[in-house]
């Protein structure tokens, strides 16, 4: 996942180790209503295929969570994933048993892995420090999206001054507010695909106490009103459902 940006991924992937298992969580990177559901379906199926290929085992997910409405072809999910999917949830993720972390990789080759990693580091001047800094800040913001920690609080946790942290972020071509906006935008895009949530609820769960402020921010991020994006996402889900019947 560390080098996912170089694989042409249309979603952002992250791994979370929960008490219940290992979760591969997916967040939309772009607003692409015409293919949003397809991206998630393809990513989930790929994650399962990769897990089976790496372990050499007929792995089955413990849980499959999908943020969009249940499509007409939902039964095919049970056939492919061999588990019952949950739709209209707050996050897209596929969860596996933690025991997979103890399994040896059937295709492991340390020499090839080292060579590939070196090649990836060279691509576009891969910056490990930037990745670790930004991903760390994203994790902290994600935990408290309604009330993100201040830059001073984050600096204290890193044992550096606020000024130093701000400078490091700016050196990476970002700002702390931009990181917060990215996380809120990603959450909003997921939630707008659920017709069981009002726009006010989407706004609240995306970190906004005022619906008007949410509308203005969303328009600035995407160039579209949240109601327009929701209509596009829901229409796409319906069209995809009909297209497979």
Coordinates of N, CA and C in Angstrom, one line a residue:
X1 N 0.8 -1.2 0.0 CA 0.0 0.0 0.0 C 0.9 1.3 0.0
X2 N 2.1 1.1 0.4 CA 3.0 2.3 0.5 C 3.2 2.9 -0.8
X3 N 3.2 2.1 -1.9 CA 3.5 2.6 -3.2 C 2.3 2.6 -4.1
X4 N 1.1 2.6 -3.5 CA -0.1 2.5 -4.3 C -0.3 3.5 -5.4
X5 N 0.2 4.7 -5.1 CA 0.0 5.9 -6.1 C 0.7 5.5 -7.4
X6 N 1.7 4.6 -7.4 CA 2.4 4.3 -8.7 C 1.8 3.1 -9.4
X7 N 0.7 2.6 -8.9 CA 0.0 1.5 -9.5 C -1.2 2.0 -10.3
X8 N -1.4 3.3 -10.3 CA -2.6 3.8 -11.0 C -3.9 3.6 -10.3
X9 N -3.9 3.4 -9.0 CA -5.1 3.2 -8.2 C -6.0 4.4 -8.3
X10 N -7.3 4.1 -8.5 CA -8.3 5.2 -8.5 C -8.9 5.4 -7.1
X11 N -8.5 4.6 -6.1 CA -9.0 4.7 -4.8 C -7.8 4.8 -3.9
X12 N -8.0 5.3 -2.7 CA -6.9 5.3 -1.7 C -7.2 4.1 -0.8
X13 N -6.1 3.3 -0.6 CA -6.2 2.1 0.3 C -5.4 2.4 1.6
X14 N -6.0 1.8 2.7 CA -5.2 1.8 3.9 C -5.6 0.5 4.7
X15 N -4.6 0.1 5.5 CA -4.9 -1.2 6.3 C -5.1 -0.8 7.7
X16 N -6.1 -1.4 8.4 CA -6.3 -1.2 9.8 C -6.4 -2.5 10.5
X17 N -5.6 -2.7 11.5 CA -5.7 -3.9 12.3 C -6.6 -3.7 13.5
X18 N -7.8 -4.3 13.4 CA -8.8 -4.2 14.4 C -8.8 -5.5 15.3
X19 N -9.6 -5.4 16.4 CA -9.7 -6.6 17.2 C -10.4 -7.7 16.5
X20 N -11.3 -7.3 15.6 CA -12.1 -8.3 14.8 C -11.3 -8.9 13.6
X21 N -10.3 -8.1 13.1 CA -9.5 -8.7 12.0 C -8.7 -7.6 11.3
X22 N -8.2 -7.9 10.1 CA -7.5 -6.9 9.3 C -8.4 -6.3 8.2
X23 N -8.5 -5.0 8.2 CA -9.4 -4.3 7.3 C -8.6 -3.6 6.2
X24 N -9.0 -3.8 5.0 CA -8.5 -3.0 3.9 C -9.6 -2.0 3.6
X25 N -9.3 -0.7 3.9 CA -10.3 0.4 3.8 C -10.1 1.2 2.5
X26 N -11.2 1.4 1.8 CA -11.1 2.2 0.5 C -11.8 3.5 0.6
X27 N -11.1 4.5 0.1 CA -11.7 5.9 0.1 C -11.6 6.4 -1.4
X28 N -12.6 7.1 -1.9 CA -12.6 7.6 -3.2 C -11.5 8.7 -3.4
X29 N -10.7 8.7 -4.4 CA -9.7 9.7 -4.6 C -10.2 10.8 -5.5
X30 N -11.2 10.5 -6.4 CA -11.8 11.5 -7.3 C -13.3 11.3 -7.3
X31 N -14.0 12.4 -7.7 CA -15.4 12.3 -7.9 C -15.6 11.7 -9.3
X32 N -16.0 10.4 -9.4 CA -16.2 9.8 -10.7 C -17.5 9.0 -10.6
X33 N -18.7 9.7 -10.6 CA -20.0 9.0 -10.4 C -20.3 7.9 -11.4
X34 N -19.8 8.0 -12.6 CA -20.1 7.1 -13.6 C -19.5 5.7 -13.4
X35 N -18.4 5.7 -12.6 CA -17.7 4.4 -12.4 C -17.4 4.1 -10.9
X36 N -18.0 4.9 -10.0 CA -17.7 4.8 -8.6 C -17.9 3.4 -8.1
X37 N -19.0 2.8 -8.3 CA -19.3 1.5 -7.8 C -18.4 0.4 -8.5
X38 N -18.1 0.6 -9.7 CA -17.2 -0.3 -10.4 C -15.9 -0.3 -9.8
X39 N -15.3 0.9 -9.5 CA -14.0 1.0 -8.8 C -14.0 0.2 -7.5
X40 N -15.0 0.3 -6.7 CA -15.0 -0.4 -5.4 C -15.1 -1.9 -5.6
X41 N -16.0 -2.3 -6.5 CA -16.2 -3.7 -6.8 C -14.9 -4.3 -7.3
X42 N -14.2 -3.7 -8.2 CA -13.0 -4.2 -8.8 C -11.9 -4.2 -7.7
X43 N -11.8 -3.2 -6.8 CA -10.8 -3.2 -5.8 C -11.0 -4.3 -4.8
X44 N -12.3 -4.5 -4.4 CA -12.6 -5.5 -3.4 C -12.2 -6.9 -3.9
X45 N -12.6 -7.2 -5.2 CA -12.3 -8.5 -5.8 C -10.8 -8.7 -5.9
X46 N -10.1 -7.6 -6.3 CA -8.7 -7.7 -6.4 C -8.0 -8.0 -5.1
X47 N -8.5 -7.3 -4.0 CA -7.9 -7.5 -2.7 C -8.1 -9.0 -2.3
X48 N -9.2 -9.6 -2.6 CA -9.5 -11.0 -2.2 C -8.5 -11.9 -3.1
X49 N -8.4 -11.6 -4.4 CA -7.6 -12.4 -5.2 C -6.1 -12.3 -4.8
X50 N -5.7 -11.1 -4.4 CA -4.3 -10.9 -4.0 C -4.0 -11.7 -2.7
X51 N -5.0 -11.7 -1.8 CA -4.8 -12.4 -0.5 C -4.7 -13.9 -0.8
X52 N -5.5 -14.4 -1.7 CA -5.4 -15.8 -2.0 C -4.1 -16.2 -2.8
X53 N -3.7 -15.3 -3.6 CA -2.5 -15.6 -4.4 C -1.2 -15.5 -3.5
X54 N -1.2 -14.6 -2.6 CA 0.0 -14.4 -1.7 C 0.1 -15.6 -0.7
X55 N -1.1 -16.0 -0.2 CA -1.0 -17.1 0.8 C -1.1 -18.5 0.3
X56 N -1.7 -18.6 -0.9 CA -1.9 -19.9 -1.5 C -3.1 -20.6 -0.9
X57 N -3.9 -19.9 -0.1 CA -5.1 -20.4 0.6 C -6.4 -19.9 0.0
X58 N -7.4 -20.6 0.1 CA -8.7 -20.2 -0.3 C -9.3 -19.3 0.7
X59 N -8.8 -18.1 0.8 CA -9.2 -17.1 1.9 C -10.6 -16.6 1.6
X60 N -11.4 -16.4 2.6 CA -12.7 -15.8 2.5 C -12.8 -14.7 3.5
X61 N -13.4 -13.6 3.1 CA -13.5 -12.4 4.0 C -14.4 -12.7 5.2
X62 N -14.1 -12.1 6.3 CA -14.9 -12.1 7.5 C -16.1 -11.2 7.3
X63 N -15.8 -10.0 6.6 CA -16.9 -9.0 6.5 C -16.6 -8.2 5.2
X64 N -17.7 -7.8 4.6 CA -17.6 -6.9 3.4 C -18.5 -5.8 3.6
X65 N -18.0 -4.6 3.7 CA -18.8 -3.4 4.0 C -18.7 -2.4 2.8
X66 N -19.9 -2.0 2.3 CA -20.0 -1.1 1.1 C -20.9 0.1 1.4
X67 N -20.4 1.2 1.0 CA -21.1 2.5 1.4 C -22.3 2.8 0.5
X68 N -22.4 2.1 -0.6 CA -23.5 2.4 -1.5 C -24.7 1.5 -1.3
X69 N -25.8 1.9 -2.0 CA -27.0 1.1 -1.8 C -26.9 -0.3 -2.3
X70 N -27.7 -1.2 -1.8 CA -27.6 -2.6 -2.3 C -28.1 -2.6 -3.8
X71 N -27.2 -3.1 -4.7 CA -27.6 -3.1 -6.1 C -28.5 -4.4 -6.4
X72 N -29.1 -4.4 -7.6 CA -30.0 -5.5 -7.9 C -29.2 -6.8 -8.0
X73 N -27.9 -6.7 -8.4 CA -27.1 -7.9 -8.5 C -26.3 -8.3 -7.3
X74 N -26.8 -7.9 -6.1 CA -26.1 -8.1 -4.8 C -25.8 -9.5 -4.6
X75 N -26.7 -10.4 -5.0 CA -26.4 -11.9 -4.8 C -25.1 -12.3 -5.4
X76 N -24.6 -11.6 -6.4 CA -23.4 -12.0 -7.0 C -22.2 -11.8 -6.1
X77 N -22.4 -10.8 -5.2 CA -21.3 -10.5 -4.2 C -21.1 -11.8 -3.3
X78 N -22.2 -12.4 -2.9 CA -22.1 -13.6 -2.1 C -21.4 -14.7 -2.9
X79 N -21.6 -14.8 -4.2 CA -21.0 -15.8 -5.0 C -19.5 -15.6 -5.1
X80 N -19.1 -14.3 -5.3 CA -17.7 -14.0 -5.5 C -16.9 -14.0 -4.2
X81 N -17.5 -13.4 -3.2 CA -16.8 -13.2 -1.9 C -17.0 -14.3 -0.9
X82 N -18.1 -15.1 -1.1 CA -18.4 -16.1 -0.2 C -18.7 -15.6 1.2
X83 N -19.3 -14.5 1.3 CA -19.8 -13.9 2.6 C -21.0 -13.0 2.3
X84 N -21.7 -12.6 3.3 CA -22.9 -11.7 3.1 C -22.4 -10.3 3.2
X85 N -22.6 -9.5 2.1 CA -22.1 -8.1 2.1 C -23.1 -7.2 2.9
X86 N -22.6 -6.1 3.5 CA -23.4 -5.1 4.1 C -23.3 -3.8 3.3
X87 N -24.5 -3.3 2.9 CA -24.6 -2.1 2.1 C -25.0 -0.9 2.9
X88 N -24.9 0.3 2.3 CA -25.2 1.6 2.9 C -24.6 1.7 4.3
X89 N -23.3 1.4 4.3 CA -22.5 1.6 5.5 C -21.7 2.9 5.5
X90 N -21.0 3.2 6.5 CA -20.2 4.5 6.5 C -18.9 4.4 5.8
X91 N -18.4 3.2 5.6 CA -17.0 3.0 5.0 C -17.0 1.8 4.0
X92 N -16.2 1.8 3.0 CA -15.9 0.7 2.2 C -14.7 -0.1 2.7
X93 N -14.9 -1.4 3.1 CA -13.8 -2.2 3.6 C -14.1 -3.6 3.4
X94 N -13.0 -4.4 3.3 CA -13.0 -5.9 3.3 C -12.2 -6.3 4.4
X95 N -12.7 -7.2 5.2 CA -12.0 -7.6 6.5 C -11.6 -9.1 6.4
X96 N -10.4 -9.4 6.8 CA -9.9 -10.8 6.8 C -9.5 -11.1 8.3
X97 N -9.4 -12.4 8.5 CA -8.9 -12.9 9.8 C -7.5 -12.5 10.1
X98 N -7.2 -12.1 11.3 CA -5.8 -11.7 11.7 C -4.8 -12.8 11.5
X99 N -5.3 -14.0 11.5 CA -4.3 -15.2 11.4 C -3.5 -15.1 10.1
X100 N -4.1 -14.3 9.1 CA -3.4 -14.2 7.8 C -2.0 -13.5 8.0
X101 N -1.9 -12.7 9.0 CA -0.6 -12.0 9.3 C 0.5 -13.0 9.7
X102 N 0.1 -14.2 10.1 CA 1.1 -15.1 10.6 C 1.4 -16.1 9.5
X103 N 0.7 -16.1 8.4 CA 0.9 -17.0 7.3 C 2.1 -16.6 6.4
X104 N 3.0 -17.6 6.0 CA 4.1 -17.2 5.1 C 3.5 -16.9 3.7
X105 N 4.3 -16.1 3.0 CA 3.9 -15.7 1.6 C 4.3 -16.9 0.7
X106 N 3.3 -17.4 0.0 CA 3.7 -18.5 -0.9 C 4.6 -18.1 -2.0
X107 N 4.5 -16.8 -2.4 CA 5.3 -16.4 -3.6 C 6.5 -15.5 -3.1
X108 N 6.9 -15.6 -1.9 CA 7.9 -14.6 -1.4 C 9.3 -14.8 -2.1
X109 N 9.8 -13.6 -2.5 CA 11.2 -13.6 -3.1 C 11.8 -12.3 -2.6
X110 N 12.6 -12.4 -1.6 CA 13.2 -11.2 -1.0 C 14.1 -10.4 -2.0
X111 N 14.8 -11.1 -2.9 CA 15.6 -10.4 -3.8 C 14.8 -9.6 -4.8
X112 N 13.8 -10.2 -5.3 CA 12.9 -9.4 -6.3 C 12.2 -8.3 -5.6
X113 N 11.7 -8.5 -4.4 CA 11.0 -7.5 -3.6 C 12.0 -6.3 -3.4
X114 N 13.2 -6.5 -3.0 CA 14.1 -5.4 -2.8 C 14.4 -4.6 -4.1
X115 N 14.5 -5.3 -5.2 CA 14.8 -4.7 -6.5 C 13.6 -3.8 -6.9
X116 N 12.4 -4.3 -6.7 CA 11.2 -3.6 -7.1 C 11.0 -2.3 -6.2
X117 N 11.3 -2.5 -4.9 CA 11.2 -1.3 -4.0 C 12.1 -0.2 -4.4
X118 N 13.3 -0.6 -4.8 CA 14.3 0.4 -5.2 C 13.9 1.2 -6.4
X119 N 13.3 0.4 -7.4 CA 12.8 1.0 -8.6 C 11.6 2.0 -8.3
X120 N 10.7 1.6 -7.4 CA 9.6 2.4 -7.0 C 10.1 3.7 -6.3
X121 N 11.1 3.6 -5.5 CA 11.6 4.8 -4.8 C 12.2 5.8 -5.8
X122 N 12.7 5.3 -6.9 CA 13.3 6.2 -7.9 C 12.2 6.9 -8.8
X123 N 11.0 6.3 -8.8 CA 10.0 6.9 -9.7 C 9.5 8.2 -9.1
X124 N 9.7 9.2 -9.9 CA 9.3 10.6 -9.6 C 9.9 11.1 -8.3
X125 N 11.0 10.6 -7.9 CA 11.7 11.0 -6.7 C 10.9 10.7 -5.5
X126 N 10.5 9.5 -5.3 CA 9.6 9.1 -4.1 C 10.2 9.6 -2.8
X127 N 9.4 10.3 -2.1 CA 9.8 10.9 -0.8 C 9.2 10.2 0.4
X128 N 9.9 9.4 1.0 CA 9.4 8.6 2.2 C 9.0 9.5 3.3
X129 N 9.8 10.6 3.6 CA 9.5 11.5 4.7 C 8.1 12.1 4.5
X130 N 7.8 12.6 3.2 CA 6.6 13.2 2.9 C 5.4 12.3 3.2
X131 N 5.6 11.0 2.7 CA 4.5 10.0 2.8 C 4.2 9.8 4.3
X132 N 5.2 9.6 5.1 CA 5.0 9.3 6.5 C 4.4 10.5 7.3
X133 N 4.9 11.7 7.0 CA 4.3 12.8 7.6 C 2.9 13.0 7.3
X134 N 2.5 13.0 6.0 CA 1.2 13.3 5.5 C 0.2 12.2 6.0
X135 N 0.7 10.9 5.9 CA -0.2 9.8 6.3 C -0.4 9.8 7.8
X136 N 0.6 10.2 8.6 CA 0.4 10.4 10.0 C -0.6 11.4 10.4
X137 N -0.6 12.6 9.7 CA -1.5 13.6 9.9 C -2.9 13.2 9.5
X138 N -3.0 12.5 8.4 CA -4.3 12.1 7.9 C -5.0 11.1 8.9
X139 N -4.2 10.3 9.5 CA -4.7 9.3 10.4 C -5.3 10.1 11.6
X140 N -4.6 11.1 12.1 CA -5.1 11.8 13.3 C -6.3 12.6 13.0
X141 N -6.4 13.2 11.8 CA -7.6 14.0 11.4 C -8.8 13.0 11.2
X142 N -8.5 11.9 10.7 CA -9.6 10.9 10.4 C -10.2 10.4 11.7
X143 N -9.4 10.3 12.8 CA -10.0 9.9 14.1 C -10.9 10.9 14.7
X144 N -10.7 12.2 14.4 CA -11.5 13.2 15.0 C -12.0 14.2 13.9
X145 N -12.7 13.7 12.9 CA -13.1 14.5 11.7 C -14.0 15.7 12.1
X146 N -14.8 15.5 13.1 CA -15.7 16.6 13.6 C -15.0 17.7 14.3
X147 N -13.9 17.3 14.9 CA -13.1 18.3 15.7 C -11.6 17.9 15.6
X148 N -11.0 18.1 14.5 CA -9.6 17.7 14.3 C -8.7 18.4 15.3
X149 N -7.6 17.7 15.7 CA -6.6 18.3 16.6 C -6.0 19.5 16.0
X150 N -5.6 20.5 16.8 CA -5.0 21.7 16.3 C -3.6 21.3 15.9
X151 N -3.0 22.2 15.1 CA -1.6 22.0 14.7 C -0.7 22.0 15.9
X152 N -1.0 22.8 16.9 CA -0.2 22.9 18.1 C -0.2 21.5 18.8
X153 N -1.4 20.9 18.9 CA -1.6 19.7 19.6 C -0.8 18.6 18.9
X154 N -0.8 18.6 17.6 CA -0.1 17.6 16.8 C 1.4 17.8 17.0
X155 N 1.8 19.0 17.0 CA 3.2 19.3 17.2 C 3.7 18.8 18.5
X156 N 2.9 19.1 19.6 CA 3.2 18.6 20.9 C 3.4 17.1 20.9
X157 N 2.5 16.4 20.2 CA 2.6 14.9 20.2 C 3.9 14.4 19.5
X158 N 4.4 15.3 18.6 CA 5.6 14.9 17.9 C 6.9 15.5 18.5
X159 N 6.7 16.2 19.7 CA 7.8 16.8 20.4 C 8.6 17.9 19.5
X160 N 7.8 18.6 18.7 CA 8.4 19.7 17.9 C 7.5 20.9 18.1
X161 N 8.0 22.1 17.6 CA 7.2 23.3 17.7 C 6.2 23.3 16.6
X162 N 5.1 24.1 16.9 CA 4.1 24.3 15.8 C 4.7 24.9 14.6
X163 N 5.6 25.8 14.8 CA 6.2 26.5 13.6 C 7.0 25.5 12.8
X164 N 7.7 24.6 13.4 CA 8.5 23.6 12.7 C 7.6 22.6 11.9
X165 N 6.5 22.2 12.6 CA 5.6 21.3 11.9 C 4.9 22.0 10.7
X166 N 4.5 23.2 10.9 CA 3.9 23.9 9.8 C 4.9 24.1 8.6
X167 N 6.1 24.4 8.9 CA 7.2 24.5 7.9 C 7.4 23.2 7.1
X168 N 7.4 22.1 7.9 CA 7.6 20.7 7.2 C 6.4 20.4 6.3
X169 N 5.2 20.8 6.7 CA 4.0 20.5 5.9 C 4.1 21.4 4.6
X170 N 4.5 22.6 4.8 CA 4.6 23.5 3.6 C 5.7 23.1 2.7
X171 N 6.7 22.5 3.2 CA 7.8 22.0 2.4 C 7.4 20.9 1.5
X172 N 6.3 20.2 1.9 CA 5.7 19.1 1.1 C 4.7 19.6 0.1
X173 N 4.5 20.9 0.1 CA 3.5 21.5 -0.9 C 2.1 21.4 -0.4
X174 N 1.9 21.3 0.9 CA 0.6 21.2 1.5 C 0.4 22.2 2.6
X175 N -0.8 22.2 3.1 CA -1.1 22.9 4.4 C -2.0 22.0 5.2
X176 N -2.0 22.3 6.5 CA -2.8 21.4 7.4 C -4.3 21.5 7.1
X177 N -4.8 22.7 6.7 CA -6.2 22.8 6.3 C -6.5 22.0 5.1
X178 N -5.5 21.9 4.1 CA -5.7 21.1 2.9 C -5.9 19.6 3.3
X179 N -5.1 19.2 4.2 CA -5.2 17.8 4.7 C -6.6 17.5 5.3
X180 N -7.0 18.4 6.1 CA -8.4 18.3 6.7 C -9.4 18.3 5.6
X181 N -9.3 19.2 4.7 CA -10.3 19.2 3.6 C -10.3 17.9 2.8
X182 N -9.2 17.4 2.5 CA -9.1 16.1 1.7 C -9.8 15.0 2.5
X183 N -9.6 14.9 3.8 CA -10.3 13.8 4.5 C -11.8 14.1 4.6
X184 N -12.2 15.3 4.8 CA -13.7 15.6 4.8 C -14.3 15.4 3.4
X185 N -13.6 15.7 2.4 CA -14.1 15.5 1.0 C -14.3 14.0 0.8
X186 N -13.3 13.2 1.1 CA -13.4 11.8 0.9 C -14.5 11.2 1.7
X187 N -14.7 11.6 2.9 CA -15.8 11.1 3.7 C -17.2 11.5 3.1
X188 N -17.3 12.7 2.7 CA -18.5 13.2 2.1 C -18.9 12.4 0.9
X189 N -17.9 12.2 0.0 CA -18.2 11.4 -1.2 C -18.7 10.0 -1.0
X190 N -18.2 9.4 0.1 CA -18.7 8.1 0.5 C -20.1 8.2 1.0
X191 N -20.4 9.1 1.9 CA -21.7 9.2 2.5 C -22.8 9.7 1.5
X192 N -22.5 10.5 0.5 CA -23.5 10.9 -0.4 C -24.0 9.8 -1.3
X193 N -23.3 8.7 -1.3 CA -23.8 7.5 -2.0 C -24.9 6.8 -1.3
X194 N -25.2 7.2 -0.1 CA -26.2 6.5 0.7 C -27.5 7.4 0.8
X195 N -28.6 6.8 0.3 CA -29.8 7.6 0.3 C -30.6 7.5 1.6
X196 N -30.0 6.8 2.6 CA -30.7 6.8 3.9 C -30.2 7.9 4.8
X197 N -29.3 8.7 4.3 CA -28.7 9.9 5.1 C -29.2 11.2 4.5
X198 N -29.7 12.1 5.3 CA -30.0 13.4 4.8 C -28.7 14.2 4.5
X199 N -28.8 15.3 3.8 CA -27.6 16.1 3.5 C -27.1 16.7 4.9
X200 N -28.0 17.0 5.8 CA -27.5 17.5 7.1 C -26.7 16.4 7.8
X201 N -27.1 15.2 7.7 CA -26.4 14.1 8.4 C -25.1 13.8 7.7
X202 N -25.0 14.0 6.4 CA -23.8 13.8 5.6 C -22.8 14.9 6.1
X203 N -23.4 16.1 6.2 CA -22.5 17.3 6.6 C -22.0 17.0 8.0
X204 N -22.8 16.6 8.9 CA -22.4 16.4 10.3 C -21.3 15.3 10.4
X205 N -21.5 14.2 9.6 CA -20.5 13.1 9.7 C -19.2 13.4 8.9
X206 N -19.3 14.5 8.1 CA -18.1 15.0 7.4 C -17.4 16.1 8.1
X207 N -17.9 16.4 9.3 CA -17.2 17.4 10.1 C -17.7 18.8 10.1
X208 N -19.0 19.0 9.6 CA -19.6 20.3 9.5 C -20.8 20.4 10.4
X209 N -20.9 21.4 11.3 CA -22.1 21.5 12.1 C -23.1 22.4 11.4
X210 N -22.7 23.1 10.3 CA -23.7 23.9 9.6 C -23.8 23.4 8.2
X211 N -25.0 23.1 7.7 CA -25.2 22.6 6.4 C -24.7 23.6 5.3
X212 N -25.0 24.9 5.5 CA -24.6 25.9 4.5 C -23.1 25.9 4.3
X213 N -22.3 25.8 5.4 CA -20.9 25.8 5.3 C -20.4 24.5 4.5
X214 N -21.1 23.4 4.8 CA -20.8 22.2 4.1 C -21.0 22.3 2.6
X215 N -22.1 22.9 2.2 CA -22.4 23.1 0.8 C -21.4 24.0 0.1
X216 N -21.0 25.0 0.8 CA -20.0 25.9 0.2 C -18.6 25.2 0.0
X217 N -18.2 24.5 1.1 CA -17.0 23.8 1.0 C -17.0 22.7 0.0
X218 N -18.1 22.0 -0.1 CA -18.1 20.9 -1.1 C -18.1 21.4 -2.5
X219 N -18.8 22.5 -2.8 CA -18.8 23.2 -4.1 C -17.4 23.6 -4.4
X220 N -16.6 24.1 -3.4 CA -15.2 24.5 -3.7 C -14.3 23.3 -4.0
X221 N -14.6 22.2 -3.3 CA -13.7 21.0 -3.5 C -14.0 20.4 -4.9
X222 N -15.3 20.3 -5.3 CA -15.6 19.5 -6.5 C -16.2 20.2 -7.6
X223 N -16.6 21.5 -7.4 CA -17.2 22.3 -8.5 C -18.7 21.9 -8.6
X224 N -19.2 21.1 -7.8 CA -20.6 20.6 -7.8 C -21.2 20.8 -6.5
X225 N -22.6 21.0 -6.5 CA -23.3 21.0 -5.2 C -23.5 19.5 -4.7
X226 N -23.5 19.3 -3.4 CA -23.6 18.0 -2.9 C -24.9 17.3 -3.4
X227 N -26.0 18.0 -3.6 CA -27.2 17.4 -4.1 C -27.0 16.9 -5.5
X228 N -26.2 17.6 -6.3 CA -26.0 17.1 -7.7 C -25.1 15.9 -7.7
X229 N -24.1 15.9 -6.8 CA -23.2 14.7 -6.7 C -24.0 13.5 -6.2
X230 N -24.9 13.7 -5.2 CA -25.7 12.6 -4.7 C -26.6 12.0 -5.8
X231 N -27.2 12.9 -6.6 CA -28.1 12.4 -7.7 C -27.3 11.6 -8.7
X232 N -26.0 12.0 -9.0 CA -25.2 11.3 -9.9 C -24.8 10.0 -9.4
X233 N -24.4 9.9 -8.1 CA -24.0 8.6 -7.5 C -25.2 7.6 -7.4
X234 N -26.3 8.1 -7.0 CA -27.5 7.2 -6.9 C -28.0 6.7 -8.3
X235 N -28.0 7.6 -9.3 CA -28.4 7.2 -10.6 C -27.4 6.2 -11.2
X236 N -26.1 6.4 -10.9 CA -25.1 5.5 -11.4 C -25.3 4.1 -10.8
X237 N -25.6 4.0 -9.5 CA -25.8 2.8 -8.9 C -27.0 2.0 -9.5
X238 N -28.0 2.8 -9.8 CA -29.2 2.2 -10.4 C -28.9 1.7 -11.8
X239 N -28.2 2.5 -12.6 CA -27.8 2.1 -14.0 C -27.0 0.8 -14.0
X240 N -26.0 0.8 -13.0 CA -25.1 -0.4 -12.9 C -25.9 -1.6 -12.6
X241 N -26.9 -1.5 -11.7 CA -27.7 -2.6 -11.3 C -28.5 -3.1 -12.5
X242 N -29.1 -2.2 -13.3 CA -29.8 -2.7 -14.5 C -28.9 -3.3 -15.5
X243 N -27.7 -2.8 -15.6 CA -26.8 -3.2 -16.7 C -26.4 -4.7 -16.6
X244 N -26.5 -5.2 -15.4 CA -26.0 -6.6 -15.2 C -27.2 -7.6 -15.2
X245 N -28.4 -7.1 -15.4 CA -29.5 -8.0 -15.4 C -29.9 -8.3 -16.8

